[in-house]
Coordinates of C-alpha atoms and ligand atoms in Angstrom, one line a residue:
M1 CA 15.6 34.2 0.0
I2 CA 14.0 34.3 -3.5
C3 CA 12.1 31.1 -3.5
D4 CA 11.7 28.5 -6.3
I5 CA 11.7 25.3 -4.3
C6 CA 8.2 23.9 -5.1
P7 CA 6.6 23.4 -8.5
R8 CA 5.0 26.9 -8.4
K9 CA 8.5 28.5 -8.7
C10 CA 7.0 31.8 -7.5
G11 CA 10.4 33.6 -7.3
A12 CA 8.9 35.3 -4.3
L13 CA 10.8 37.0 -1.5
R14 CA 10.8 35.0 1.8
T15 CA 12.4 36.1 5.0
E16 CA 12.3 34.1 8.2
H17 CA 8.8 35.3 9.2
V18 CA 7.3 36.8 6.0
G19 CA 6.5 35.1 2.7
K20 CA 5.1 36.8 -0.4
G21 CA 4.7 33.6 -2.4
F22 CA 1.7 31.4 -3.1
C23 CA 2.3 29.4 0.2
R24 CA 2.3 32.7 2.1
A25 CA 4.9 31.3 4.5
G26 CA 8.3 32.7 5.6
T27 CA 11.2 30.3 5.8
L28 CA 11.0 29.4 9.5
P29 CA 8.6 26.5 9.9
V30 CA 5.2 27.5 11.4
V31 CA 3.6 24.5 13.2
A32 CA -0.1 24.3 14.1
R33 CA 0.0 21.0 16.1
I34 CA 2.4 18.5 17.4
A35 CA 0.9 15.3 19.0
P36 CA 0.4 11.6 18.6
H37 CA -2.3 11.1 15.9
F38 CA -4.5 8.1 15.5
G39 CA -6.3 8.8 12.2
E40 CA -3.7 7.6 9.8
E41 CA -3.5 4.1 8.1
P42 CA -3.2 1.3 10.7
C43 CA 0.4 0.6 9.8
I44 CA 1.2 4.3 10.5
S45 CA -0.9 5.1 13.6
G46 CA -0.6 1.7 15.3
K47 CA -1.5 1.5 19.0
N48 CA 0.6 4.4 20.2
G49 CA -0.1 6.9 17.4
S50 CA 1.9 8.6 14.7
G51 CA 4.0 11.5 16.0
T52 CA 2.5 14.2 13.8
V53 CA 3.9 17.6 13.1
F54 CA 1.3 19.7 11.2
F55 CA 2.9 22.5 9.3
S56 CA 0.9 25.7 8.5
G57 CA 0.5 27.1 5.0
C58 CA 0.5 25.0 1.8
T59 CA 1.8 25.0 -1.7
M60 CA -1.6 23.7 -3.0
R61 CA -4.3 25.5 -1.0
C62 CA -7.1 23.3 -2.4
R63 CA -10.4 25.0 -2.2
F64 CA -12.0 22.0 -0.4
C65 CA -9.2 21.5 2.1
Q66 CA -10.5 20.2 5.5
N67 CA -7.6 21.8 7.2
Y68 CA -8.2 25.2 5.5
E69 CA -7.7 27.1 8.7
I70 CA -4.0 26.2 8.6
S71 CA -3.5 25.7 4.9
N72 CA -4.9 29.0 3.7
E73 CA -3.5 30.9 6.7
V74 CA -0.1 30.5 8.3
R75 CA -1.2 29.9 11.9
G76 CA 0.7 28.5 14.7
T77 CA 4.2 28.8 16.3
A78 CA 7.4 29.4 14.3
L79 CA 10.1 26.9 15.3
T80 CA 13.8 26.8 14.4
P81 CA 15.3 23.5 13.1
E82 CA 16.9 22.9 16.5
Q83 CA 13.4 23.3 18.2
L84 CA 11.8 21.0 15.7
A85 CA 14.5 18.4 16.4
K86 CA 13.7 18.6 20.1
C87 CA 10.0 18.1 19.3
Y88 CA 10.9 14.9 17.4
K89 CA 12.7 13.6 20.5
L90 CA 9.7 14.5 22.8
L91 CA 7.3 12.6 20.5
E92 CA 9.7 9.6 20.5
E93 CA 9.7 9.7 24.3
D94 CA 5.9 9.5 24.1
G95 CA 6.3 6.1 22.3
V96 CA 5.0 7.1 18.9
H97 CA 5.6 4.7 16.0
N98 CA 7.0 7.3 13.7
I99 CA 7.6 11.0 13.1
N100 CA 5.0 12.2 10.6
L101 CA 5.7 15.5 8.9
V102 CA 2.5 16.8 7.4
T103 CA 2.6 19.4 4.6
A104 CA 6.2 20.4 5.0
D105 CA 7.1 21.2 1.3
H106 CA 7.3 24.9 1.7
F107 CA 9.6 24.5 4.7
A108 CA 11.7 21.8 3.2
P109 CA 15.2 23.4 3.7
A110 CA 14.6 24.0 7.5
V111 CA 12.9 20.6 7.9
A112 CA 15.8 18.8 6.2
E113 CA 18.1 20.7 8.5
S114 CA 16.1 19.6 11.6
L115 CA 16.4 15.9 10.5
R116 CA 20.2 16.3 10.0
I117 CA 20.4 17.7 13.6
Y118 CA 18.4 14.7 14.9
K119 CA 17.4 11.7 12.8
P120 CA 14.7 9.9 14.9
S121 CA 15.2 6.2 15.6
V122 CA 11.6 5.6 14.5
P123 CA 10.7 6.0 10.7
V124 CA 10.3 9.5 9.3
V125 CA 7.1 9.9 7.3
Y126 CA 6.8 12.6 4.7
N127 CA 3.1 13.3 4.3
C128 CA 2.4 15.6 1.3
S129 CA 0.1 16.7 -1.5
G130 CA 2.1 14.9 -4.3
Y131 CA 2.6 18.3 -5.9
T132 CA 6.2 18.4 -5.1
S133 CA 9.5 19.1 -6.9
P134 CA 12.7 17.2 -7.5
K135 CA 14.4 20.0 -5.6
I136 CA 12.4 19.3 -2.4
L137 CA 12.7 15.5 -2.8
N138 CA 16.5 15.8 -3.2
M139 CA 16.5 17.7 0.2
M140 CA 14.7 14.8 1.8
K141 CA 16.7 12.0 0.2
G142 CA 18.2 9.7 2.9
L143 CA 16.2 11.5 5.7
V144 CA 12.7 10.1 4.9
D145 CA 11.7 6.4 5.3
I146 CA 8.1 6.5 4.3
Y147 CA 6.4 8.8 1.8
L148 CA 2.7 9.4 2.0
P149 CA 1.8 11.4 -1.1
D150 CA -1.7 12.2 -2.3
F151 CA -2.6 11.6 -5.9
K152 CA -5.5 13.9 -6.0
Y153 CA -6.3 14.4 -9.6
S154 CA -6.1 12.5 -12.9
D155 CA -7.4 15.6 -14.7
D156 CA -5.3 18.8 -14.9
R157 CA -8.4 20.9 -15.6
L158 CA -9.9 19.8 -12.3
A159 CA -6.5 20.4 -10.6
E160 CA -6.5 23.9 -12.0
K161 CA -10.0 24.6 -10.9
L162 CA -9.7 23.3 -7.3
S163 CA -6.0 23.8 -6.6
S164 CA -4.7 26.3 -9.2
A165 CA -2.3 23.5 -10.3
P166 CA -2.7 22.9 -14.0
D167 CA 0.4 20.8 -14.1
Y168 CA -0.6 18.5 -11.2
V169 CA -0.8 15.2 -13.0
A170 CA 2.7 15.0 -14.5
T171 CA 4.2 16.7 -11.5
A172 CA 2.7 14.3 -9.0
L173 CA 3.5 11.2 -11.1
A174 CA 7.1 12.2 -11.4
A175 CA 7.3 13.0 -7.7
I176 CA 5.9 9.6 -6.7
K177 CA 8.3 7.9 -9.1
E178 CA 11.2 9.6 -7.3
M179 CA 9.8 8.7 -3.9
L180 CA 9.7 5.0 -4.9
F181 CA 13.2 5.3 -6.2
Q182 CA 14.4 6.7 -2.9
V183 CA 12.6 4.3 -0.4
G184 CA 11.6 1.3 -2.5
E185 CA 8.8 -1.2 -1.9
P186 CA 6.9 -1.4 1.4
E187 CA 8.5 -3.1 4.3
F188 CA 6.9 -3.9 7.7
G189 CA 8.2 -4.8 11.1
D190 CA 7.1 -7.9 13.2
D191 CA 4.6 -5.5 14.8
K192 CA 3.0 -4.9 11.4
M193 CA 4.1 -1.2 11.5
M194 CA 5.5 0.2 8.2
K195 CA 9.3 0.7 8.2
K196 CA 9.7 2.0 4.7
G197 CA 7.9 2.5 1.4
V198 CA 5.2 4.6 -0.3
I199 CA 1.5 4.8 0.4
I200 CA -0.4 6.8 -2.3
R201 CA -3.6 8.4 -0.9
H202 CA -6.5 9.3 -3.0
L203 CA -9.5 11.3 -1.6
I204 CA -12.8 10.7 -3.5
L205 CA -14.7 13.9 -4.1
P206 CA -18.5 14.0 -4.5
M207 CA -19.7 14.0 -8.2
H208 CA -16.1 13.2 -9.3
T209 CA -15.9 9.4 -9.4
K210 CA -14.5 9.6 -13.0
N211 CA -11.5 11.5 -11.6
S212 CA -11.0 8.8 -9.0
I213 CA -11.3 5.8 -11.3
K214 CA -8.9 7.4 -13.7
A215 CA -6.5 8.2 -10.9
L216 CA -6.5 4.6 -9.7
E217 CA -5.9 3.4 -13.3
M218 CA -2.9 5.8 -13.6
I219 CA -1.4 4.6 -10.3
K220 CA -1.7 1.0 -11.5
R221 CA -0.2 1.8 -14.9
E222 CA 2.7 3.9 -13.6
F223 CA 3.6 2.1 -10.4
G224 CA 2.1 -1.4 -10.6
D225 CA 2.3 -3.0 -7.1
Q226 CA 5.3 -1.0 -5.9
A227 CA 3.2 1.2 -3.7
L228 CA 0.2 0.7 -1.5
V229 CA -2.9 2.7 -2.1
S230 CA -5.1 4.3 0.5
L231 CA -8.6 5.2 -0.7
M232 CA -10.2 7.9 1.3
C233 CA -13.9 8.8 1.7
Q234 CA -13.6 11.4 4.5
Y235 CA -14.4 14.4 2.4
I236 CA -16.6 17.0 4.1
P237 CA -17.4 20.4 2.7
W238 CA -15.7 23.4 4.3
G239 CA -15.9 27.1 3.9
E240 CA -17.0 28.2 0.4
M241 CA -17.5 24.5 -0.6
K242 CA -20.6 24.2 1.7
N243 CA -22.6 26.0 -1.0
D244 CA -20.9 24.4 -4.0
P245 CA -23.5 22.5 -6.2
K246 CA -21.1 19.6 -6.7
L247 CA -18.8 19.6 -3.6
G248 CA -21.3 20.8 -1.0
R249 CA -21.9 17.3 0.4
T250 CA -20.1 14.2 1.6
I251 CA -19.8 11.3 -0.9
T252 CA -22.6 8.7 -1.1
K253 CA -22.3 5.0 -0.5
R254 CA -22.9 4.5 -4.2
E255 CA -20.0 6.7 -5.2
Y256 CA -17.7 5.0 -2.7
D257 CA -18.7 1.5 -3.8
K258 CA -18.1 2.5 -7.5
V259 CA -14.6 3.6 -6.8
K260 CA -13.8 0.8 -4.4
K261 CA -14.9 -1.7 -7.1
E262 CA -12.3 -0.2 -9.5
L263 CA -9.6 -0.4 -6.7
F264 CA -10.4 -4.1 -6.3
S265 CA -10.7 -4.9 -10.0
L266 CA -7.3 -3.3 -10.6
G267 CA -5.9 -5.5 -7.9
L268 CA -4.4 -2.6 -6.0
D269 CA -3.2 -3.4 -2.5
G270 CA -3.7 -1.0 0.4
F271 CA -6.4 0.5 2.6
T272 CA -10.0 1.7 2.5
Q273 CA -11.9 3.8 5.1
D274 CA -15.2 3.4 6.7
L275 CA -17.8 5.9 5.3
S276 CA -18.3 7.2 8.9
S277 CA -14.8 8.8 8.5
A278 CA -16.5 11.7 6.8
S279 CA -17.0 13.6 10.1
D280 CA -15.5 16.8 11.5
K281 CA -14.7 15.0 14.7
Y282 CA -11.6 13.6 13.0
I283 CA -10.2 17.1 12.4
P284 CA -7.5 17.9 14.9
E285 CA -7.3 21.0 17.0
W286 CA -4.8 23.6 15.9
D287 CA -3.4 24.3 19.3
L288 CA 0.3 24.8 19.2
Ligands
SF4_301 S1 7.5 27.2 -1.5 FE1 6.1 29.0 -1.5 S2 7.2 30.8 -2.1 FE2 8.4 29.0 -2.7 S3 7.9 28.6 -4.8 FE3 6.6 27.3 -3.5 S4 4.7 28.5 -3.2 FE4 6.3 29.9 -4.0

């Protein structure tokens, strides 16, 4: 196929196993890990874990990505939609609270097909960078119960520098608006697990608290209290970032407190992390 499904609209040739576009992926989903995961927000991970399917390759390829081994390379096992559907069933049999599709945008047609083959009885979580297109979100309509988008940047220049995405802000805001339209406001079960809704994640980067504060202000202005916000402090420098003058360290308590103060003063509801989350022990093994 000639691909234009994500906001990059590369027009690149993709066959089942080979992709010449920015995401470097063919059309058959390549999966790096399938397992219950306990590192998501409490209403997603719960006691039994979130049934995560980590897809390889990415349409953003952020320079600081902590999963760069699978976002910059397409590593793992290629699965057909039928095989993916079987994996959802196996995760369900393990007792997970939901099926959590992590970074699936570039495989959206095959992933949507897998969910049409088997729609899990637990909620389906679509966990993405926020840099997604109406085309992809239309494919997911009616198949996804919970959207977990990032809102990484409030500044397109920073988005261009770190993710080669100079149209990130407007693209992500429009995408989150559509997600809210599809699944509505957050709903929880008696067990406090999320059944539907949107959680917007924002990762604080060292030396970039202005970006974070403005991002929170934009979220409040655009979406009010319709979505929950998850403020993340788990950044650790990887690869080339280890020597970066700004991004070569974890965030400080002072930086975190400054952004948290803004979260609270805006009255945004959601989640914060403990500063000890900034550790590579929370990065999964890519073992599929
Ligand atoms: S999904 Fe990949 S190939 Fe298709 S437009 Fe996006 S980056 Fe390009």
